[in-house]
Coordinates of C-alpha atoms in Angstrom, one line a residue:
X1 CA 79.2 129.2 102.9
X2 CA 77.8 128.0 106.3
X3 CA 78.9 124.7 107.7
X4 CA 75.5 123.3 106.9
X5 CA 76.4 123.1 103.2
X6 CA 78.6 120.1 104.2
X7 CA 77.1 116.7 104.7
X8 CA 74.1 117.0 106.9
X9 CA 75.5 114.7 109.6
X10 CA 79.1 115.5 110.5
X11 CA 81.4 112.6 109.7
X12 CA 82.4 110.4 112.6
X13 CA 86.1 110.7 113.4
X14 CA 88.4 107.8 112.6
X15 CA 89.8 105.6 115.4
X16 CA 92.5 103.0 116.0
X17 CA 94.5 101.6 113.1
X18 CA 92.9 103.6 110.2
X19 CA 93.7 106.8 112.1
X20 CA 97.3 105.8 112.7
X21 CA 97.7 104.8 109.0
X22 CA 96.1 108.0 107.8
X23 CA 98.4 110.1 110.1
X24 CA 101.5 108.3 108.8
X25 CA 100.4 108.7 105.1
X26 CA 99.5 112.4 105.4
X27 CA 102.5 113.2 107.6
X28 CA 104.9 111.5 105.1
X29 CA 103.4 113.2 102.1
X30 CA 103.7 116.6 103.8
X31 CA 107.3 115.6 104.8
X32 CA 108.1 114.9 101.2
X33 CA 106.7 118.2 99.9
X34 CA 108.5 120.3 102.5
X35 CA 111.7 118.2 102.2
X36 CA 111.9 118.9 98.5
X37 CA 112.2 122.7 99.2
X38 CA 115.6 122.1 100.9
X39 CA 116.9 118.7 99.7
X40 CA 118.1 120.3 96.5
X41 CA 120.1 123.0 98.2
X42 CA 123.1 120.8 99.0
X43 CA 123.0 119.1 95.6
X44 CA 123.1 122.3 93.5
X45 CA 126.8 122.1 92.7
X46 CA 126.5 118.5 91.6
X47 CA 123.4 119.1 89.5
X48 CA 125.0 122.2 87.9
X49 CA 128.2 120.2 87.2
X50 CA 126.4 117.2 85.6
X51 CA 124.1 119.4 83.5
X52 CA 127.0 121.7 82.5
X53 CA 125.6 125.0 83.8
X54 CA 127.0 127.4 86.4
X55 CA 126.1 126.9 90.1
X56 CA 124.3 130.2 89.8
X57 CA 122.0 128.8 87.2
X58 CA 121.8 125.6 89.3
X59 CA 119.9 127.5 92.0
X60 CA 117.0 127.8 89.5
X61 CA 116.1 124.3 90.6
X62 CA 115.4 125.7 94.1
X63 CA 113.6 128.9 93.0
X64 CA 111.4 127.3 90.3
X65 CA 109.9 124.9 92.8
X66 CA 109.2 127.5 95.5
X67 CA 107.7 129.8 92.8
X68 CA 105.2 127.3 91.5
X69 CA 104.4 126.1 95.1
X70 CA 103.8 129.7 96.2
X71 CA 101.3 130.4 93.4
X72 CA 99.3 127.2 94.1
X73 CA 99.1 127.6 97.9
X74 CA 96.5 130.4 98.0
X75 CA 94.4 128.6 95.4
X76 CA 94.1 125.5 97.7
X77 CA 90.7 126.6 99.2
X78 CA 89.2 127.2 95.8
X79 CA 90.5 124.0 94.2
X80 CA 89.3 121.9 97.2
X81 CA 85.8 123.4 97.1
X82 CA 85.6 122.7 93.3
X83 CA 86.9 119.1 93.3
X84 CA 86.7 117.9 97.0
X85 CA 89.4 117.9 99.6
X86 CA 90.3 114.2 99.4
X87 CA 90.4 114.0 95.6
X88 CA 92.5 117.2 95.4
X89 CA 94.9 115.9 98.0
X90 CA 95.4 112.5 96.4
X91 CA 95.8 113.9 92.9
X92 CA 98.3 116.4 94.3
X93 CA 100.4 113.7 95.8
X94 CA 100.3 111.6 92.5
X95 CA 101.3 114.7 90.4
X96 CA 104.1 115.4 92.8
X97 CA 105.4 111.8 92.4
X98 CA 105.1 111.8 88.6
X99 CA 107.0 115.1 88.3
X100 CA 109.6 113.9 90.8
X101 CA 110.4 111.1 88.4
X102 CA 110.5 113.5 85.5
X103 CA 113.0 115.7 87.4
X104 CA 115.2 112.7 88.1
X105 CA 115.3 111.8 84.5
X106 CA 116.1 115.3 83.3
X107 CA 119.0 115.5 80.9
X108 CA 119.2 119.3 80.6
X109 CA 118.7 122.3 82.8
X110 CA 115.5 123.6 81.1
X111 CA 114.0 120.2 81.4
X112 CA 114.9 120.0 85.1
X113 CA 113.5 123.5 85.8
X114 CA 110.3 122.6 84.0
X115 CA 110.0 119.5 86.1
X116 CA 110.6 121.5 89.3
X117 CA 107.9 124.0 88.2
X118 CA 105.4 121.3 87.6
X119 CA 106.4 119.5 90.8
X120 CA 105.9 122.6 92.8
X121 CA 102.5 123.3 91.2
X122 CA 101.3 119.8 91.7
X123 CA 102.3 119.8 95.3
X124 CA 101.1 123.3 96.3
X125 CA 97.7 122.2 97.7
X126 CA 99.3 119.2 99.5
X127 CA 100.6 120.8 102.7
X128 CA 97.5 122.9 103.5
X129 CA 95.1 120.0 102.7
X130 CA 97.1 117.6 104.8
X131 CA 96.3 119.7 107.9
X132 CA 92.6 120.0 106.9
X133 CA 92.2 116.2 106.4
X134 CA 93.9 115.5 109.7
X135 CA 91.7 117.9 111.6
X136 CA 88.5 116.5 110.0
X137 CA 89.5 112.9 110.8
X138 CA 90.6 113.2 114.4
X139 CA 88.2 113.2 117.3
X140 CA 87.7 116.7 118.8
X141 CA 89.6 116.0 122.0
X142 CA 92.7 114.8 120.2
X143 CA 92.9 117.5 117.5
X144 CA 95.8 119.1 119.4
X145 CA 97.9 116.0 118.7
X146 CA 96.9 116.1 115.0
X147 CA 98.1 119.7 114.8
X148 CA 101.3 118.7 116.6
X149 CA 102.0 115.9 114.2
X150 CA 101.5 118.1 111.3
X151 CA 103.6 121.0 112.6
X152 CA 106.3 118.5 113.4
X153 CA 106.7 117.3 109.8
X154 CA 106.6 120.8 108.4
X155 CA 109.4 121.9 110.8
X156 CA 111.6 118.8 110.8
X157 CA 111.6 118.3 107.0
X158 CA 113.6 121.4 106.0
X159 CA 116.2 120.4 108.6
X160 CA 116.6 116.8 107.4
X161 CA 116.5 118.0 103.7
X162 CA 120.2 119.0 103.5
X163 CA 121.4 116.0 105.4
X164 CA 119.5 113.5 103.4
X165 CA 120.3 115.4 100.2
X166 CA 124.0 115.5 101.0
X167 CA 124.1 111.8 101.9
X168 CA 122.2 110.7 98.7
X169 CA 124.3 113.0 96.5
X170 CA 127.6 111.9 98.0
X171 CA 126.8 108.2 98.0
X172 CA 124.6 107.8 94.9
X173 CA 123.9 110.5 92.4
X174 CA 121.7 113.6 92.4
X175 CA 118.6 112.0 90.6
X176 CA 118.1 109.9 93.7
X177 CA 117.0 112.9 95.7
X178 CA 113.9 112.9 93.4
X179 CA 113.5 109.1 93.0
X180 CA 113.2 108.7 96.7
X181 CA 109.7 110.3 96.5
X182 CA 108.2 107.5 94.5
X183 CA 107.6 104.7 97.1
X184 CA 106.6 107.2 99.8
X185 CA 104.1 109.1 97.5
X186 CA 102.5 106.0 96.0
X187 CA 101.9 104.5 99.4
X188 CA 100.6 107.8 100.9
X189 CA 98.2 108.2 98.0
X190 CA 96.8 104.6 98.2
X191 CA 96.3 104.8 102.0
X192 CA 94.7 108.2 102.0
X193 CA 92.3 107.3 99.1
X194 CA 91.4 103.9 100.6
X195 CA 90.5 105.4 104.0
X196 CA 89.0 108.7 103.0
X197 CA 87.3 108.4 99.6
X198 CA 83.9 107.8 101.3
X199 CA 84.5 110.9 103.4
X200 CA 84.8 113.3 100.5
X201 CA 83.7 116.9 101.1
X202 CA 80.8 118.4 99.2
X203 CA 81.9 120.1 96.0
X204 CA 80.4 123.3 94.5
X205 CA 80.9 124.5 90.9
X206 CA 82.1 128.1 91.2
X207 CA 83.2 130.0 88.1
X208 CA 86.9 130.6 87.7
X209 CA 88.0 134.1 88.6
X210 CA 90.2 134.6 85.6
X211 CA 91.3 138.2 86.5
X212 CA 92.3 137.2 90.0
X213 CA 94.1 134.1 88.8
X214 CA 96.2 136.1 86.2
X215 CA 97.0 138.8 88.8
X216 CA 98.0 136.1 91.3
X217 CA 100.3 134.3 88.9
X218 CA 101.8 137.5 87.6
X219 CA 102.3 139.1 91.0
X220 CA 103.6 136.1 93.0
X221 CA 105.6 134.8 90.1
X222 CA 107.5 138.1 89.6
X223 CA 107.9 138.6 93.3
X224 CA 109.4 135.1 93.9
X225 CA 111.6 135.4 90.8
X226 CA 112.8 138.8 92.0
X227 CA 113.7 137.5 95.5
X228 CA 115.5 134.4 94.2
X229 CA 117.6 136.3 91.6
X230 CA 117.9 139.8 93.2
X231 CA 121.2 139.0 94.9
X232 CA 123.0 137.9 91.8
X233 CA 121.9 141.0 89.9
X234 CA 122.7 143.5 92.5
X235 CA 119.1 144.2 93.4
X236 CA 117.5 147.4 92.1
X237 CA 120.6 148.5 90.2
X238 CA 119.5 145.9 87.6
X239 CA 116.6 146.9 85.2
X240 CA 115.3 143.3 85.2
X241 CA 114.9 143.2 89.0
X242 CA 113.5 146.7 89.2
X243 CA 110.8 145.9 86.5
X244 CA 110.0 142.6 88.2
X245 CA 109.5 144.4 91.5
X246 CA 107.2 147.0 89.9
X247 CA 105.1 144.4 88.1
X248 CA 104.8 142.4 91.4
X249 CA 103.7 145.5 93.3
X250 CA 101.1 146.5 90.6
X251 CA 99.7 143.0 90.2
X252 CA 99.5 142.3 94.0
X253 CA 97.8 145.7 94.7
X254 CA 95.2 145.1 92.0
X255 CA 94.8 141.5 93.2
X256 CA 93.9 142.7 96.7
X257 CA 91.4 145.3 95.4
X258 CA 89.9 142.8 92.9
X259 CA 89.6 139.9 95.3
X260 CA 87.8 142.0 97.9
X261 CA 85.0 142.9 95.4
X262 CA 84.9 139.7 93.4
X263 CA 81.8 137.5 93.7
X264 CA 83.8 134.2 93.6
X265 CA 87.3 135.2 94.6
X266 CA 90.1 132.9 93.8
X267 CA 91.8 133.9 97.1
X268 CA 89.6 134.4 100.1
X269 CA 90.8 137.7 101.6
X270 CA 87.8 138.1 103.9
X271 CA 89.7 135.7 106.3
X272 CA 91.7 138.8 107.3
X273 CA 88.6 140.3 108.9
X274 CA 89.2 137.7 111.6
X275 CA 91.5 139.3 114.2
X276 CA 93.1 136.0 115.3
X277 CA 93.8 135.0 111.7
X278 CA 95.5 138.3 110.9
X279 CA 97.6 138.3 114.1
X280 CA 98.5 134.6 113.7
X281 CA 99.5 134.9 110.1
X282 CA 101.6 138.1 110.7
X283 CA 103.4 136.4 113.7
X284 CA 103.9 133.2 111.7
X285 CA 105.3 134.9 108.6
X286 CA 107.7 137.3 110.5
X287 CA 108.8 134.5 112.9
X288 CA 109.4 132.3 110.0
X289 CA 111.4 135.1 108.3
X290 CA 113.8 135.3 111.3
X291 CA 113.9 131.5 111.9
X292 CA 114.5 130.6 108.3
X293 CA 117.2 133.4 107.9
X294 CA 119.2 131.7 110.7
X295 CA 118.7 128.3 109.0
X296 CA 120.0 129.6 105.6
X297 CA 123.0 131.7 106.8
X298 CA 124.3 129.2 109.4
X299 CA 125.1 126.3 107.1
X300 CA 126.3 128.7 104.4
X301 CA 128.8 130.3 106.8
X302 CA 130.0 126.9 108.0
X303 CA 130.6 125.7 104.4
X304 CA 132.0 128.9 102.8
X305 CA 134.0 130.3 105.8
X306 CA 134.8 127.5 108.2
X307 CA 135.4 124.8 105.5
X308 CA 132.7 122.3 106.5
X309 CA 131.5 119.7 104.0
X310 CA 127.8 119.6 103.1
X311 CA 127.1 116.6 105.3
X312 CA 128.9 118.1 108.3
X313 CA 127.1 121.5 107.9
X314 CA 123.8 119.5 107.8
X315 CA 124.8 117.6 111.0
X316 CA 125.7 120.9 112.7
X317 CA 122.2 122.3 111.9
X318 CA 120.3 119.1 112.7
X319 CA 120.3 119.1 116.5
X320 CA 117.6 121.8 116.3
X321 CA 115.2 119.0 115.4
X322 CA 115.8 116.8 118.5
X323 CA 113.8 118.7 121.2
X324 CA 111.3 119.8 118.6
X325 CA 110.5 116.2 117.8
X326 CA 110.3 115.1 121.5
X327 CA 108.2 118.0 122.7
X328 CA 105.7 118.3 119.9
X329 CA 103.3 115.5 121.1
X330 CA 103.5 116.9 124.7
X331 CA 102.5 120.4 123.7
X332 CA 99.9 119.1 121.3
X333 CA 98.3 117.0 124.1
X334 CA 98.2 119.9 126.6
X335 CA 97.3 122.8 124.2
X336 CA 93.9 123.5 125.8
X337 CA 95.4 123.8 129.3
X338 CA 97.9 126.5 128.2
X339 CA 97.6 130.1 127.2
X340 CA 98.8 129.9 123.7
X341 CA 100.1 133.5 123.7
X342 CA 102.3 132.7 126.7
X343 CA 103.6 129.6 124.8
X344 CA 104.5 131.6 121.6
X345 CA 106.0 134.4 123.7
X346 CA 108.2 131.8 125.4
X347 CA 109.2 130.5 122.0
X348 CA 110.2 134.0 120.7
X349 CA 112.2 134.6 123.9
X350 CA 114.1 131.3 123.4
X351 CA 114.7 132.1 119.7
X352 CA 116.0 135.6 120.7
X353 CA 118.4 134.2 123.3
X354 CA 119.8 131.5 121.0
X355 CA 120.1 134.0 118.1
X356 CA 122.0 136.3 120.3
X357 CA 124.1 133.4 121.5
X358 CA 125.0 132.6 117.9
X359 CA 126.0 136.3 117.3
X360 CA 128.8 135.8 119.9
X361 CA 130.8 133.1 118.1
X362 CA 134.1 133.8 116.3
X363 CA 135.7 131.8 113.5
X364 CA 137.5 129.5 116.0
X365 CA 134.2 128.1 117.3
X366 CA 134.3 124.3 117.6
X367 CA 131.6 121.9 116.3
X368 CA 130.6 121.2 119.9
X369 CA 130.2 124.8 120.7
X370 CA 128.0 125.5 117.7
X371 CA 125.8 122.5 118.3
X372 CA 124.7 123.6 121.8
X373 CA 122.6 126.7 120.9
X374 CA 121.2 124.7 117.9
X375 CA 120.0 122.1 120.3
X376 CA 118.5 124.7 122.7
X377 CA 116.8 126.4 119.8
X378 CA 114.8 123.2 119.3
X379 CA 112.9 124.0 122.5
X380 CA 111.2 126.9 120.9
X381 CA 110.1 125.3 117.6
X382 CA 107.0 123.4 118.8
X383 CA 106.1 126.3 121.1
X384 CA 106.1 128.5 118.0
X385 CA 104.5 126.5 115.2
X386 CA 101.8 124.5 117.0
X387 CA 100.1 127.3 119.0
X388 CA 100.3 129.8 116.1
X389 CA 98.5 127.3 113.8
X390 CA 95.8 127.0 116.5
X391 CA 95.6 130.8 116.9
X392 CA 95.0 131.6 113.3
X393 CA 92.4 128.8 112.8
X394 CA 90.5 129.7 115.9
X395 CA 86.9 130.7 115.3
X396 CA 86.8 129.7 111.7
X397 CA 84.1 127.4 110.4
X398 CA 85.2 123.9 109.1
X399 CA 84.4 125.0 105.5
X400 CA 87.0 127.7 105.6
X401 CA 89.9 125.7 107.1
X402 CA 91.3 124.7 103.7
X403 CA 91.4 128.3 102.5
X404 CA 92.9 129.6 105.8
X405 CA 95.5 126.9 105.9
X406 CA 96.4 127.5 102.2
X407 CA 96.7 131.3 102.7
X408 CA 98.8 131.0 105.9
X409 CA 101.0 128.5 104.2
X410 CA 101.5 130.9 101.4
X411 CA 102.6 133.6 103.8
X412 CA 104.9 131.2 105.6
X413 CA 106.5 130.2 102.3
X414 CA 106.8 133.9 101.3
X415 CA 108.4 134.6 104.7
X416 CA 111.1 132.0 104.0
X417 CA 111.7 133.2 100.4
X418 CA 112.0 136.9 101.5
X419 CA 114.2 135.8 104.4
X420 CA 116.6 133.8 102.1
X421 CA 117.0 136.8 99.8
X422 CA 117.4 139.4 102.6
X423 CA 119.7 137.5 104.9
X424 CA 122.1 136.3 102.3
X425 CA 122.3 139.8 100.8
X426 CA 122.7 141.4 104.2
X427 CA 125.4 138.9 105.1
X428 CA 127.4 139.7 101.9
X429 CA 127.1 143.5 102.3
X430 CA 128.1 143.4 105.9
X431 CA 131.1 141.1 105.1
X432 CA 132.4 143.7 102.6
X433 CA 131.9 146.4 105.1
X434 CA 133.8 144.4 107.9
X435 CA 136.5 143.5 105.4
X436 CA 137.1 147.2 104.7
X437 CA 137.1 148.2 108.4
X438 CA 139.5 145.4 109.4
X439 CA 141.9 146.2 106.5
X440 CA 142.4 149.7 108.0
X441 CA 144.1 148.1 111.0
X442 CA 146.8 146.5 108.8
X443 CA 149.3 149.4 108.6
X444 CA 152.8 150.1 110.1
X445 CA 151.2 152.3 112.9
X446 CA 149.5 149.2 114.4
X447 CA 152.0 147.2 116.7
X448 CA 149.8 144.1 116.4
X449 CA 149.9 144.1 112.6
X450 CA 153.6 144.7 112.4
X451 CA 154.4 142.0 114.9
X452 CA 152.2 139.5 113.0
X453 CA 153.9 140.4 109.7
X454 CA 157.3 139.9 111.3
X455 CA 156.2 136.4 112.5
X456 CA 155.2 135.7 108.9
X457 CA 158.5 136.8 107.5
X458 CA 160.2 134.2 109.8
X459 CA 158.2 131.6 107.9
X460 CA 160.0 132.7 104.7
X461 CA 157.0 134.1 103.0
X462 CA 157.4 136.8 100.4
X463 CA 155.8 140.2 100.8
X464 CA 152.9 139.4 98.4
X465 CA 152.4 136.0 100.1
X466 CA 152.3 137.6 103.6
X467 CA 149.6 140.1 102.4
X468 CA 147.7 137.3 100.7
X469 CA 147.7 135.3 103.9
X470 CA 146.5 138.3 105.9
X471 CA 143.8 139.0 103.4
X472 CA 142.5 135.4 103.8
X473 CA 142.3 135.9 107.5
X474 CA 140.5 139.3 107.1
X475 CA 138.0 137.8 104.7
X476 CA 137.3 134.9 107.1
X477 CA 136.8 137.3 110.0
X478 CA 134.8 139.7 107.9
X479 CA 132.3 136.9 107.0
X480 CA 132.1 135.8 110.6
X481 CA 131.4 139.3 111.9
X482 CA 128.8 139.7 109.2
X483 CA 127.1 136.5 110.2
X484 CA 127.1 137.7 113.8
X485 CA 125.3 140.9 112.6
X486 CA 122.6 138.8 110.9
X487 CA 122.0 136.6 114.0
X488 CA 121.9 139.8 116.2
X489 CA 119.2 141.3 113.9
X490 CA 117.2 138.1 114.0
X491 CA 117.3 138.2 117.8
X492 CA 116.0 141.8 117.8
X493 CA 113.1 140.8 115.4
X494 CA 112.1 137.9 117.7
X495 CA 111.8 140.3 120.7
X496 CA 109.8 142.8 118.6
X497 CA 107.3 140.1 117.6
X498 CA 106.3 139.3 121.2
X499 CA 103.9 142.3 121.6
X500 CA 102.3 141.7 118.2
X501 CA 101.1 138.3 119.3
X502 CA 99.2 139.7 122.3
X503 CA 96.7 141.4 119.9
X504 CA 95.1 138.0 119.4
X505 CA 92.0 137.3 121.5
X506 CA 91.2 134.0 123.3
X507 CA 89.3 131.6 123.2
X508 CA 91.6 129.7 120.8
X509 CA 89.6 126.5 121.1
X510 CA 86.6 125.4 119.1
X511 CA 87.0 125.9 115.4
X512 CA 83.8 125.4 113.5
X513 CA 84.1 121.6 112.9
X514 CA 87.8 121.8 113.2
X515 CA 90.2 122.4 115.9
X516 CA 89.9 121.3 119.5
X517 CA 86.9 122.1 121.7
X518 CA 87.6 122.7 125.4

């Protein structure tokens, strides 16, 4: 599809108040969608308690949403071409709101999981299309700012999720984490439709690629399910996880082969012929893998090992958003003056330094000490997300931006899912290992251990109590050393990503009808 198949005269960009309103509406709906991935994380124990299931089953509320969302993201381009970008976006927002209400009213776990599946499916196209709509409504010279606004919401939302979720759950009740979407979603849908319904993109009836669709749902569904539940079932030692893994591999392999040769593919894989798209998406997915891993393990460690409450763990993670929020508009405005590869390399270096910094903390680290590297890390976030979005979109015609954005969002989500699975498993395995090695030092031959035991006996603790006390300490230090290992590995990954990025080729400017011209 050449760009000519769109309306003969390109649409004039919006200016003034309509543009501001549209930006707010689109940014808030994106914020909501991404927020809902993490807002539930803190509320899981409450939800599990009130619906009388184990906290382990409670995590289904997280995985069902990401599963449905992951399946819908690569379909965005196809759905948007079939029904029009504006209509798809508005319907997506409304479905999201309806199913949010359904989730809030759920009275049983299966009902809530169904609600979350539908909510994820409804909202899948939202994030990718929000970027497409912003780029097509902004004047060319200000598209860097549009990109910055969009990247901002996508980055800040997961950080605010746990804080907002914790606060709502502590002060109201868990259904409110879903009800909060109602006013935001309704307003966003009304504003977007009012401003954009006359700017609808041309639609084309293309036949449904049934085989591709089935393979996509099967492959991505099994993969996501495997990642979310692998840890509880001891990974490939479990026949369930093993078979899911095999189904995922088979489905996804066939999917790639099928989509390359299909006349009307449901997922447009030809985008990977574009060098910048491929390099950009690889850097984005792997960078997201390391970044998200830190964001998952850090609050977990604070809550399970250092005894933080949900709200305080959220507050310790939050400072990462401050610099990101302040710097995004600056970077967005000056994108065309900077070498984007230098910018992303700088981000990876800052990420690597802060990850390494985290790997040096012991269990006595104070709140103040933990907050500083989180704050510094914020410096890297806008330098990572905004330029990479620009790099993978560079050189694509306007008609392909929805597909490209959907596909890259899919890989970003996949990166975070894989990351959650891998980092949490790694953390647990390393903590068992460290616990075992530390235990070897508790024996009569070690002067430190005997001295410590003597001090404990002065406190009138029995033998069993003394050993129990020491075991608690060893467990705590084991988890802390394990979390240090995870941070250290993330630091190495960030450094290794720098050369990958330099395979992309400038210019990163003019995108068909999309991103910024120089």
